[in-house]
Amino acid sequence: MKPATPKREISQGWHPDPGASMSLHADAYTKPAWFDADQGQIVRRSWQWVCHVEKLREPGAFVTEDIGGMPIVAVRDKQGELRAFYNVCQHRAHHLVEGEGTVANLVCPYHAWSYDLSGQLTTARHTNNLTDFATEDICLDQVQIEEFGGFVYVNLDSEAAPLSQQSGGLGAEIAHWAPDVEQLTFAHRLSYTINSNWKNVVDNFLECYHCHVAHQDFVSLVDMDTYKVTTHDIYSSHMAEAGKTENSAYDVSGATVTDHAVWWLWPSTCMMRYPGRGNMIVLKIIPAGPDLTYETYDFFLESAEPNEAELESIRYLDEVLQVEDINLVESVQRGMQTPAFQQGRIVNDPSGSGLSEHAVHHFHGLVLDAYASINTGVTP
């Protein structure tokens, strides 16, 4: 068995200049210890997408989520404030609520301890005879939560800066390219299980160097000559005009949105506005194991019922584009698990075209920055 790859070696070959850089070492995609680092140093310390603002508009509305293996509940309290907590009762650690819905209070289904929507314990059955026990001393553990760009995000790191501050110009970009995002409504979800590390899934999303080879229909949907990728502190923008001729992906003849506007937000949220009616598609990439990733694609449209063109676009994404991409990243994962591959060269176009991997390089730099905070080397 090969010796462990400590953190000082995992970054070997990466260079600040994408034109002179190698990719991440394959161990970062295959070794269980680096997956543990991903969960602890990245997922649980970054802003994670939860839902569209429509789900939490009304007092009492709640949504549950799992963030890096941690159960979370987001709720709108009776004063209209958005709050998030660990979804864990302070009595015996049972989950308080499941799924999503509307509640007056958060009541544990195990022993009926009840918390108001600010997280304060209000009722605990048969505790009158306990010594040094007062309901006002017990609260749910709070988690950072923020509305941003029409969506709701949480961060388990209590010291993390606000997303609006970390993300620089992302909010303004979304407002410019998708001014209707808050008025859109949920219409459809696609879900996938992928036998690949989550970072391979992100890598694939961040470059269109492979598109002419692997996505023949997609390159007819957008004008690849206009495709530009720009990296920022914790996000990247991927912009192109719609194709000028008839495409083989889906019908856009009645489109009111004529640009392909895509954003990736560190570490695993991808937002896409495709040609068509007003829309936003949110891809959530969920790390599940060293070689296992879950994905959800949520479609937010002008109406809860997709029209014929939107049904066609959903079918194209589900039955064509996703099939192509999943096959790619699963093959890459298998290749990374062989002794034949350790790193590959980053292909860089200084003009920032879609035929470049500089956004992949940017992502790898953020991963390495996160790994740098690990106190000791890790063992596979």
mmCIF file of C-alpha atoms in Angstrom:
data_model
loop_
_atom_site.group_PDB
_atom_site.id
_atom_site.type_symbol
_atom_site.label_atom_id
_atom_site.label_comp_id
_atom_site.label_asym_id
_atom_site.label_seq_id
_atom_site.Cartn_x
_atom_site.Cartn_y
_atom_site.Cartn_z
ATOM 1 C CA MET A 1 0.000 0.000 0.000
ATOM 2 C CA LYS A 2 1.258 3.495 -0.815
ATOM 3 C CA PRO A 3 2.180 5.709 2.117
ATOM 4 C CA ALA A 4 -0.278 8.400 3.199
ATOM 5 C CA THR A 5 -0.326 11.645 1.271
ATOM 6 C CA PRO A 6 -0.085 14.430 3.867
ATOM 7 C CA LYS A 7 -1.529 17.855 3.210
ATOM 8 C CA ARG A 8 1.805 19.362 2.197
ATOM 9 C CA GLU A 9 1.985 16.868 -0.698
ATOM 10 C CA ILE A 10 -1.627 16.979 -1.848
ATOM 11 C CA SER A 11 -0.970 20.438 -3.313
ATOM 12 C CA GLN A 12 2.186 19.496 -5.216
ATOM 13 C CA GLY A 13 1.859 20.402 -8.875
ATOM 14 C CA TRP A 14 -0.812 23.048 -8.332
ATOM 15 C CA HIS A 15 0.399 26.508 -9.378
ATOM 16 C CA PRO A 16 -1.306 29.913 -8.904
ATOM 17 C CA ASP A 17 -1.055 30.424 -12.672
ATOM 18 C CA PRO A 18 -3.598 28.097 -14.345
ATOM 19 C CA GLY A 19 -1.399 28.009 -17.427
ATOM 20 C CA ALA A 20 1.369 26.389 -15.390
ATOM 21 C CA SER A 21 -0.714 24.213 -13.064
ATOM 22 C CA MET A 22 -1.562 20.577 -12.569
ATOM 23 C CA SER A 23 -4.913 19.460 -11.200
ATOM 24 C CA LEU A 24 -5.562 18.189 -7.690
ATOM 25 C CA HIS A 25 -3.838 14.936 -6.796
ATOM 26 C CA ALA A 26 -6.024 11.860 -7.390
ATOM 27 C CA ASP A 27 -5.834 10.987 -3.679
ATOM 28 C CA ALA A 28 -8.100 13.979 -2.971
ATOM 29 C CA TYR A 29 -10.789 12.193 -4.988
ATOM 30 C CA THR A 30 -10.268 8.626 -3.814
ATOM 31 C CA LYS A 31 -8.973 8.417 -0.233
ATOM 32 C CA PRO A 32 -11.545 8.286 2.600
ATOM 33 C CA ALA A 33 -9.519 10.639 4.798
ATOM 34 C CA TRP A 34 -9.724 13.420 2.202
ATOM 35 C CA PHE A 35 -13.482 12.891 1.980
ATOM 36 C CA ASP A 36 -13.602 13.359 5.765
ATOM 37 C CA ALA A 37 -11.618 16.564 5.289
ATOM 38 C CA ASP A 38 -14.125 17.682 2.659
ATOM 39 C CA GLN A 39 -16.983 17.222 5.111
ATOM 40 C CA GLY A 40 -15.242 18.887 8.042
ATOM 41 C CA GLN A 41 -13.226 21.646 6.377
ATOM 42 C CA ILE A 42 -15.449 22.484 3.405
ATOM 43 C CA VAL A 43 -19.116 21.437 3.659
ATOM 44 C CA ARG A 44 -19.563 22.280 7.341
ATOM 45 C CA ARG A 45 -17.723 25.590 7.005
ATOM 46 C CA SER A 46 -19.349 27.005 3.870
ATOM 47 C CA TRP A 47 -22.696 28.422 2.819
ATOM 48 C CA GLN A 48 -24.997 25.623 1.708
ATOM 49 C CA TRP A 49 -28.129 26.029 -0.402
ATOM 50 C CA VAL A 50 -31.387 25.009 1.285
ATOM 51 C CA CYS A 51 -34.377 26.203 -0.750
ATOM 52 C CA HIS A 52 -36.106 28.970 -2.691
ATOM 53 C CA VAL A 53 -37.413 31.839 -0.537
ATOM 54 C CA GLU A 54 -41.003 30.835 -1.402
ATOM 55 C CA LYS A 55 -40.822 27.861 0.963
ATOM 56 C CA LEU A 56 -40.084 30.065 3.981
ATOM 57 C CA ARG A 57 -42.139 33.176 3.270
ATOM 58 C CA GLU A 58 -44.866 32.632 5.872
ATOM 59 C CA PRO A 59 -44.464 32.525 9.689
ATOM 60 C CA GLY A 60 -44.213 28.933 10.846
ATOM 61 C CA ALA A 61 -42.943 27.606 7.518
ATOM 62 C CA PHE A 62 -40.037 25.203 7.956
ATOM 63 C CA VAL A 63 -37.668 23.125 5.841
ATOM 64 C CA THR A 64 -35.291 20.419 7.052
ATOM 65 C CA GLU A 65 -31.949 19.649 5.475
ATOM 66 C CA ASP A 66 -28.829 17.559 6.010
ATOM 67 C CA ILE A 67 -25.587 19.533 5.818
ATOM 68 C CA GLY A 68 -22.444 17.430 5.910
ATOM 69 C CA GLY A 69 -24.258 14.773 7.925
ATOM 70 C CA MET A 70 -25.754 17.325 10.327
ATOM 71 C CA PRO A 71 -29.576 17.648 10.606
ATOM 72 C CA ILE A 72 -30.760 21.243 10.250
ATOM 73 C CA VAL A 73 -34.164 22.937 10.353
ATOM 74 C CA ALA A 74 -34.781 26.374 8.837
ATOM 75 C CA VAL A 75 -37.918 28.235 9.944
ATOM 76 C CA ARG A 76 -39.628 31.617 9.687
ATOM 77 C CA ASP A 77 -40.577 32.702 13.218
ATOM 78 C CA LYS A 78 -43.778 34.523 14.167
ATOM 79 C CA GLN A 79 -42.041 37.898 13.979
ATOM 80 C CA GLY A 80 -40.976 37.191 10.407
ATOM 81 C CA GLU A 81 -37.316 36.491 11.185
ATOM 82 C CA LEU A 82 -35.569 33.656 9.391
ATOM 83 C CA ARG A 83 -33.859 31.227 11.764
ATOM 84 C CA ALA A 84 -32.011 27.920 11.570
ATOM 85 C CA PHE A 85 -31.160 25.355 14.230
ATOM 86 C CA TYR A 86 -29.682 21.923 14.576
ATOM 87 C CA ASN A 87 -32.753 19.723 14.237
ATOM 88 C CA VAL A 88 -31.974 18.075 17.558
ATOM 89 C CA CYS A 89 -34.028 18.114 20.753
ATOM 90 C CA GLN A 90 -32.074 19.173 23.832
ATOM 91 C CA HIS A 91 -33.621 16.368 25.881
ATOM 92 C CA ARG A 92 -32.569 13.136 24.165
ATOM 93 C CA ALA A 93 -31.330 14.306 20.733
ATOM 94 C CA HIS A 94 -34.318 13.154 18.680
ATOM 95 C CA HIS A 95 -35.084 15.010 15.442
ATOM 96 C CA LEU A 96 -37.738 17.626 16.048
ATOM 97 C CA VAL A 97 -39.372 17.722 12.622
ATOM 98 C CA GLU A 98 -39.068 15.973 9.265
ATOM 99 C CA GLY A 99 -39.479 17.198 5.714
ATOM 100 C CA GLU A 100 -41.131 20.583 5.325
ATOM 101 C CA GLY A 101 -44.405 22.263 6.248
ATOM 102 C CA THR A 102 -45.891 24.760 8.709
ATOM 103 C CA VAL A 103 -45.865 24.586 12.500
ATOM 104 C CA ALA A 104 -46.847 26.748 15.448
ATOM 105 C CA ASN A 105 -44.045 25.306 17.587
ATOM 106 C CA LEU A 106 -41.263 22.769 17.214
ATOM 107 C CA VAL A 107 -42.479 19.785 19.218
ATOM 108 C CA CYS A 108 -40.275 16.736 19.633
ATOM 109 C CA PRO A 109 -42.172 13.557 18.685
ATOM 110 C CA TYR A 110 -40.235 11.540 21.293
ATOM 111 C CA HIS A 111 -41.241 13.163 24.601
ATOM 112 C CA ALA A 112 -43.143 16.260 23.408
ATOM 113 C CA TRP A 113 -40.672 18.871 24.558
ATOM 114 C CA SER A 114 -41.842 22.017 22.804
ATOM 115 C CA TYR A 115 -39.802 24.963 21.499
ATOM 116 C CA ASP A 116 -41.083 28.244 20.131
ATOM 117 C CA LEU A 117 -39.872 29.346 16.705
ATOM 118 C CA SER A 118 -37.048 31.370 18.231
ATOM 119 C CA GLY A 119 -35.629 28.074 19.546
ATOM 120 C CA GLN A 120 -36.565 28.660 23.197
ATOM 121 C CA LEU A 121 -37.843 25.667 25.157
ATOM 122 C CA THR A 122 -41.351 26.496 26.385
ATOM 123 C CA THR A 123 -42.767 23.199 27.638
ATOM 124 C CA ALA A 124 -41.145 20.057 29.067
ATOM 125 C CA ARG A 125 -43.565 17.467 30.440
ATOM 126 C CA HIS A 126 -43.250 16.264 34.060
ATOM 127 C CA THR A 127 -40.146 18.315 34.913
ATOM 128 C CA ASN A 128 -41.596 20.227 37.878
ATOM 129 C CA ASN A 129 -39.695 18.114 40.403
ATOM 130 C CA LEU A 130 -36.270 18.411 38.762
ATOM 131 C CA THR A 131 -33.492 20.240 40.566
ATOM 132 C CA ASP A 132 -31.949 23.271 38.869
ATOM 133 C CA PHE A 133 -34.148 22.943 35.795
ATOM 134 C CA ALA A 134 -35.767 25.902 34.046
ATOM 135 C CA THR A 135 -37.163 25.924 30.528
ATOM 136 C CA GLU A 136 -35.810 29.429 29.944
ATOM 137 C CA ASP A 137 -32.252 28.072 30.292
ATOM 138 C CA ILE A 138 -32.609 25.719 27.324
ATOM 139 C CA CYS A 139 -32.518 26.734 23.669
ATOM 140 C CA LEU A 140 -31.890 24.969 20.397
ATOM 141 C CA ASP A 141 -28.414 25.385 18.938
ATOM 142 C CA GLN A 142 -28.604 28.095 16.300
ATOM 143 C CA VAL A 143 -27.047 27.982 12.830
ATOM 144 C CA GLN A 144 -26.288 30.920 10.543
ATOM 145 C CA ILE A 145 -28.944 31.493 7.890
ATOM 146 C CA GLU A 146 -29.263 34.040 5.096
ATOM 147 C CA GLU A 147 -31.536 34.982 2.223
ATOM 148 C CA PHE A 148 -29.449 35.615 -0.867
ATOM 149 C CA GLY A 149 -30.285 35.948 -4.542
ATOM 150 C CA GLY A 150 -33.796 34.563 -4.139
ATOM 151 C CA PHE A 151 -32.700 31.532 -2.124
ATOM 152 C CA VAL A 152 -31.972 30.487 1.463
ATOM 153 C CA TYR A 153 -28.556 29.287 2.626
ATOM 154 C CA VAL A 154 -27.164 28.069 5.953
ATOM 155 C CA ASN A 155 -23.662 27.816 7.357
ATOM 156 C CA LEU A 156 -22.683 25.611 10.309
ATOM 157 C CA ASP A 157 -19.612 27.750 10.976
ATOM 158 C CA SER A 158 -20.688 30.357 13.543
ATOM 159 C CA GLU A 159 -17.685 32.528 12.656
ATOM 160 C CA ALA A 160 -18.216 32.549 8.886
ATOM 161 C CA ALA A 161 -18.701 35.928 7.232
ATOM 162 C CA PRO A 162 -22.136 36.594 5.691
ATOM 163 C CA LEU A 163 -22.664 35.111 2.260
ATOM 164 C CA SER A 164 -23.541 38.537 0.857
ATOM 165 C CA GLN A 165 -20.112 39.705 1.998
ATOM 166 C CA GLN A 166 -18.141 36.641 0.892
ATOM 167 C CA SER A 167 -19.744 36.449 -2.530
ATOM 168 C CA GLY A 168 -18.823 39.908 -3.774
ATOM 169 C CA GLY A 169 -20.724 40.703 -6.962
ATOM 170 C CA LEU A 170 -22.717 37.480 -7.251
ATOM 171 C CA GLY A 171 -25.927 38.969 -5.875
ATOM 172 C CA ALA A 172 -25.790 41.829 -8.390
ATOM 173 C CA GLU A 173 -25.135 39.386 -11.246
ATOM 174 C CA ILE A 174 -28.137 37.253 -10.334
ATOM 175 C CA ALA A 175 -30.323 40.344 -10.001
ATOM 176 C CA HIS A 176 -29.197 41.507 -13.441
ATOM 177 C CA TRP A 177 -29.557 38.244 -15.353
ATOM 178 C CA ALA A 178 -32.498 36.793 -13.379
ATOM 179 C CA PRO A 179 -34.486 39.765 -11.990
ATOM 180 C CA ASP A 180 -37.579 37.563 -11.584
ATOM 181 C CA VAL A 181 -35.900 34.888 -9.459
ATOM 182 C CA GLU A 182 -37.856 35.600 -6.258
ATOM 183 C CA GLN A 183 -41.182 35.414 -8.130
ATOM 184 C CA LEU A 184 -40.448 32.028 -9.691
ATOM 185 C CA THR A 185 -42.035 28.923 -8.213
ATOM 186 C CA PHE A 186 -40.922 25.337 -7.742
ATOM 187 C CA ALA A 187 -41.998 23.115 -10.634
ATOM 188 C CA HIS A 188 -39.921 19.934 -10.737
ATOM 189 C CA ARG A 189 -37.042 18.022 -9.134
ATOM 190 C CA LEU A 190 -34.640 15.514 -10.672
ATOM 191 C CA SER A 191 -32.462 13.363 -8.377
ATOM 192 C CA TYR A 192 -29.387 11.294 -9.146
ATOM 193 C CA THR A 193 -26.941 8.930 -7.480
ATOM 194 C CA ILE A 194 -23.457 9.139 -8.999
ATOM 195 C CA ASN A 195 -20.575 6.756 -8.386
ATOM 196 C CA SER A 196 -17.942 9.463 -8.294
ATOM 197 C CA ASN A 197 -16.361 11.870 -5.839
ATOM 198 C CA TRP A 198 -18.210 15.173 -5.553
ATOM 199 C CA LYS A 199 -15.144 17.136 -6.662
ATOM 200 C CA ASN A 200 -15.159 15.301 -9.995
ATOM 201 C CA VAL A 201 -18.774 16.398 -10.430
ATOM 202 C CA VAL A 202 -17.843 20.016 -9.710
ATOM 203 C CA ASP A 203 -14.796 19.827 -12.005
ATOM 204 C CA ASN A 204 -16.980 18.628 -14.848
ATOM 205 C CA PHE A 205 -19.523 21.388 -14.289
ATOM 206 C CA LEU A 206 -16.877 24.106 -14.291
ATOM 207 C CA GLU A 207 -15.487 23.586 -17.789
ATOM 208 C CA CYS A 208 -16.899 23.294 -21.270
ATOM 209 C CA TYR A 209 -13.638 22.083 -22.777
ATOM 210 C CA HIS A 210 -15.423 18.736 -23.033
ATOM 211 C CA CYS A 211 -18.681 20.087 -24.473
ATOM 212 C CA HIS A 212 -17.918 19.834 -28.196
ATOM 213 C CA VAL A 213 -16.758 16.263 -27.647
ATOM 214 C CA ALA A 214 -19.390 14.982 -25.210
ATOM 215 C CA HIS A 215 -22.431 17.284 -25.540
ATOM 216 C CA GLN A 216 -23.318 17.641 -29.213
ATOM 217 C CA ASP A 217 -26.838 18.899 -28.456
ATOM 218 C CA PHE A 218 -25.729 21.418 -25.837
ATOM 219 C CA VAL A 219 -23.259 23.136 -28.163
ATOM 220 C CA SER A 220 -26.133 23.740 -30.577
ATOM 221 C CA LEU A 221 -28.218 25.301 -27.784
ATOM 222 C CA VAL A 222 -25.677 28.042 -26.924
ATOM 223 C CA ASP A 223 -23.322 30.100 -29.062
ATOM 224 C CA MET A 224 -19.990 28.663 -27.950
ATOM 225 C CA ASP A 225 -18.124 31.563 -29.585
ATOM 226 C CA THR A 226 -19.640 33.829 -26.907
ATOM 227 C CA TYR A 227 -19.051 31.449 -23.977
ATOM 228 C CA LYS A 228 -16.974 33.217 -21.297
ATOM 229 C CA VAL A 229 -15.989 32.025 -17.829
ATOM 230 C CA THR A 230 -14.980 34.478 -15.107
ATOM 231 C CA THR A 231 -13.702 33.466 -11.665
ATOM 232 C CA HIS A 232 -14.247 35.493 -8.505
ATOM 233 C CA ASP A 233 -13.471 34.962 -4.810
ATOM 234 C CA ILE A 234 -15.904 32.107 -4.082
ATOM 235 C CA TYR A 235 -17.849 31.833 -7.317
ATOM 236 C CA SER A 236 -17.517 31.744 -11.069
ATOM 237 C CA SER A 237 -19.781 33.014 -13.864
ATOM 238 C CA HIS A 238 -20.357 31.087 -17.085
ATOM 239 C CA MET A 239 -22.112 33.196 -19.716
ATOM 240 C CA ALA A 240 -23.108 32.645 -23.330
ATOM 241 C CA GLU A 241 -25.711 33.822 -25.790
ATOM 242 C CA ALA A 242 -28.296 31.405 -27.089
ATOM 243 C CA GLY A 243 -27.445 29.708 -30.365
ATOM 244 C CA LYS A 244 -28.397 31.610 -33.506
ATOM 245 C CA THR A 245 -29.718 28.594 -35.404
ATOM 246 C CA GLU A 246 -32.114 25.734 -34.674
ATOM 247 C CA ASN A 247 -30.729 23.465 -31.962
ATOM 248 C CA SER A 248 -31.026 19.738 -31.303
ATOM 249 C CA ALA A 249 -31.551 20.026 -27.520
ATOM 250 C CA TYR A 250 -35.049 21.502 -27.112
ATOM 251 C CA ASP A 251 -37.343 24.106 -28.664
ATOM 252 C CA VAL A 252 -36.535 27.726 -27.747
ATOM 253 C CA SER A 253 -38.527 29.389 -30.524
ATOM 254 C CA GLY A 254 -40.716 31.247 -28.024
ATOM 255 C CA ALA A 255 -37.955 32.052 -25.569
ATOM 256 C CA THR A 256 -38.052 35.277 -23.551
ATOM 257 C CA VAL A 257 -34.718 34.395 -21.908
ATOM 258 C CA THR A 258 -32.116 34.372 -24.665
ATOM 259 C CA ASP A 259 -28.920 34.011 -22.643
ATOM 260 C CA HIS A 260 -27.253 31.061 -20.968
ATOM 261 C CA ALA A 261 -26.275 32.381 -17.518
ATOM 262 C CA VAL A 262 -24.691 29.977 -15.052
ATOM 263 C CA TRP A 263 -23.056 30.462 -11.673
ATOM 264 C CA TRP A 264 -21.086 28.118 -9.457
ATOM 265 C CA LEU A 265 -20.963 29.053 -5.763
ATOM 266 C CA TRP A 266 -18.348 27.466 -3.515
ATOM 267 C CA PRO A 267 -18.357 24.670 -2.834
ATOM 268 C CA SER A 268 -21.277 22.800 -4.429
ATOM 269 C CA THR A 269 -24.188 25.019 -5.486
ATOM 270 C CA CYS A 270 -24.773 25.591 -9.204
ATOM 271 C CA MET A 271 -27.426 27.976 -10.561
ATOM 272 C CA MET A 272 -28.448 27.900 -14.210
ATOM 273 C CA ARG A 273 -30.703 30.120 -16.298
ATOM 274 C CA TYR A 274 -31.252 28.432 -19.633
ATOM 275 C CA PRO A 275 -32.886 29.859 -22.784
ATOM 276 C CA GLY A 276 -36.687 29.683 -22.529
ATOM 277 C CA ARG A 277 -39.256 31.335 -20.251
ATOM 278 C CA GLY A 278 -38.165 32.876 -16.955
ATOM 279 C CA ASN A 279 -36.406 30.121 -15.038
ATOM 280 C CA MET A 280 -33.693 29.150 -12.611
ATOM 281 C CA ILE A 281 -32.355 25.641 -12.166
ATOM 282 C CA VAL A 282 -30.452 24.887 -8.975
ATOM 283 C CA LEU A 283 -28.090 21.929 -8.979
ATOM 284 C CA LYS A 284 -27.103 20.842 -5.494
ATOM 285 C CA ILE A 285 -24.077 18.542 -5.387
ATOM 286 C CA ILE A 286 -24.101 16.492 -2.172
ATOM 287 C CA PRO A 287 -20.931 14.661 -1.085
ATOM 288 C CA ALA A 288 -21.950 11.213 0.172
ATOM 289 C CA GLY A 289 -18.706 9.194 0.169
ATOM 290 C CA PRO A 290 -15.239 9.108 -1.404
ATOM 291 C CA ASP A 291 -16.799 7.713 -4.589
ATOM 292 C CA LEU A 292 -20.460 8.577 -4.072
ATOM 293 C CA THR A 293 -22.348 11.807 -4.800
ATOM 294 C CA TYR A 294 -26.018 12.716 -4.748
ATOM 295 C CA GLU A 295 -27.467 15.447 -6.955
ATOM 296 C CA THR A 296 -30.742 17.306 -7.004
ATOM 297 C CA TYR A 297 -31.886 19.549 -9.855
ATOM 298 C CA ASP A 298 -34.679 21.890 -8.773
ATOM 299 C CA PHE A 299 -36.518 23.746 -11.550
ATOM 300 C CA PHE A 300 -38.030 27.115 -10.638
ATOM 301 C CA LEU A 301 -40.311 28.435 -13.373
ATOM 302 C CA GLU A 302 -42.937 31.081 -13.991
ATOM 303 C CA SER A 303 -45.633 28.510 -13.140
ATOM 304 C CA ALA A 304 -45.750 25.323 -11.108
ATOM 305 C CA GLU A 305 -46.780 23.414 -14.232
ATOM 306 C CA PRO A 306 -44.053 23.399 -16.916
ATOM 307 C CA ASN A 307 -45.200 24.220 -20.420
ATOM 308 C CA GLU A 308 -44.423 21.927 -23.351
ATOM 309 C CA ALA A 309 -41.081 23.557 -24.123
ATOM 310 C CA GLU A 310 -40.047 23.319 -20.454
ATOM 311 C CA LEU A 311 -41.056 19.675 -20.262
ATOM 312 C CA GLU A 312 -38.884 19.113 -23.304
ATOM 313 C CA SER A 313 -35.967 20.939 -21.668
ATOM 314 C CA ILE A 314 -36.362 18.869 -18.481
ATOM 315 C CA ARG A 315 -36.415 15.704 -20.564
ATOM 316 C CA TYR A 316 -33.275 16.810 -22.403
ATOM 317 C CA LEU A 317 -31.417 17.542 -19.183
ATOM 318 C CA ASP A 318 -32.557 14.281 -17.570
ATOM 319 C CA GLU A 319 -32.299 11.821 -20.454
ATOM 320 C CA VAL A 320 -29.434 13.310 -22.459
ATOM 321 C CA LEU A 321 -27.204 15.859 -20.719
ATOM 322 C CA GLN A 322 -27.142 14.178 -17.319
ATOM 323 C CA VAL A 323 -26.600 10.736 -18.811
ATOM 324 C CA GLU A 324 -23.602 12.110 -20.708
ATOM 325 C CA ASP A 325 -22.132 13.887 -17.675
ATOM 326 C CA ILE A 326 -22.666 11.026 -15.236
ATOM 327 C CA ASN A 327 -20.950 8.628 -17.614
ATOM 328 C CA LEU A 328 -18.011 11.051 -17.833
ATOM 329 C CA VAL A 329 -17.459 11.568 -14.106
ATOM 330 C CA GLU A 330 -17.940 7.897 -13.240
ATOM 331 C CA SER A 331 -15.314 6.977 -15.820
ATOM 332 C CA VAL A 332 -12.966 9.606 -14.397
ATOM 333 C CA GLN A 333 -13.471 8.201 -10.892
ATOM 334 C CA ARG A 334 -12.596 4.707 -12.059
ATOM 335 C CA GLY A 335 -9.484 6.045 -13.781
ATOM 336 C CA MET A 336 -8.375 7.909 -10.668
ATOM 337 C CA GLN A 337 -8.513 4.681 -8.673
ATOM 338 C CA THR A 338 -5.843 3.089 -10.870
ATOM 339 C CA PRO A 339 -2.060 3.498 -10.471
ATOM 340 C CA ALA A 340 -1.992 5.003 -13.984
ATOM 341 C CA PHE A 341 -3.147 8.487 -12.918
ATOM 342 C CA GLN A 342 -2.055 10.950 -10.258
ATOM 343 C CA GLN A 343 -2.592 14.410 -11.780
ATOM 344 C CA GLY A 344 -3.430 15.993 -15.111
ATOM 345 C CA ARG A 345 -2.481 19.291 -16.687
ATOM 346 C CA ILE A 346 -4.921 22.203 -16.468
ATOM 347 C CA VAL A 347 -5.808 23.463 -19.951
ATOM 348 C CA ASN A 348 -5.989 27.245 -19.832
ATOM 349 C CA ASP A 349 -7.185 29.833 -22.335
ATOM 350 C CA PRO A 350 -6.112 33.320 -21.119
ATOM 351 C CA SER A 351 -9.112 34.848 -22.895
ATOM 352 C CA GLY A 352 -11.458 33.038 -20.483
ATOM 353 C CA SER A 353 -13.342 31.107 -23.147
ATOM 354 C CA GLY A 354 -15.514 28.100 -22.480
ATOM 355 C CA LEU A 355 -12.744 25.923 -23.912
ATOM 356 C CA SER A 356 -10.676 26.400 -20.769
ATOM 357 C CA GLU A 357 -10.287 24.815 -17.346
ATOM 358 C CA HIS A 358 -9.333 27.936 -15.401
ATOM 359 C CA ALA A 359 -12.534 27.693 -13.308
ATOM 360 C CA VAL A 360 -11.534 24.129 -12.357
ATOM 361 C CA HIS A 361 -8.137 25.495 -11.322
ATOM 362 C CA HIS A 362 -9.891 28.196 -9.268
ATOM 363 C CA PHE A 363 -11.977 25.539 -7.490
ATOM 364 C CA HIS A 364 -8.883 23.462 -6.757
ATOM 365 C CA GLY A 365 -7.217 26.481 -5.191
ATOM 366 C CA LEU A 366 -10.168 26.942 -2.844
ATOM 367 C CA VAL A 367 -10.061 23.245 -1.927
ATOM 368 C CA LEU A 368 -6.356 23.503 -1.109
ATOM 369 C CA ASP A 369 -6.981 26.639 0.964
ATOM 370 C CA ALA A 370 -9.542 24.669 2.980
ATOM 371 C CA TYR A 371 -7.160 21.751 3.412
ATOM 372 C CA ALA A 372 -4.453 24.151 4.640
ATOM 373 C CA SER A 373 -6.441 24.652 7.841
ATOM 374 C CA ILE A 374 -6.079 20.968 8.770
ATOM 375 C CA ASN A 375 -3.749 20.781 11.763
ATOM 376 C CA THR A 376 -2.103 17.480 10.895
ATOM 377 C CA GLY A 377 -1.628 15.229 7.903
ATOM 378 C CA VAL A 378 -4.390 12.750 7.195
ATOM 379 C CA THR A 379 -4.136 9.015 6.636
ATOM 380 C CA PRO A 380 -6.042 7.291 3.829
#
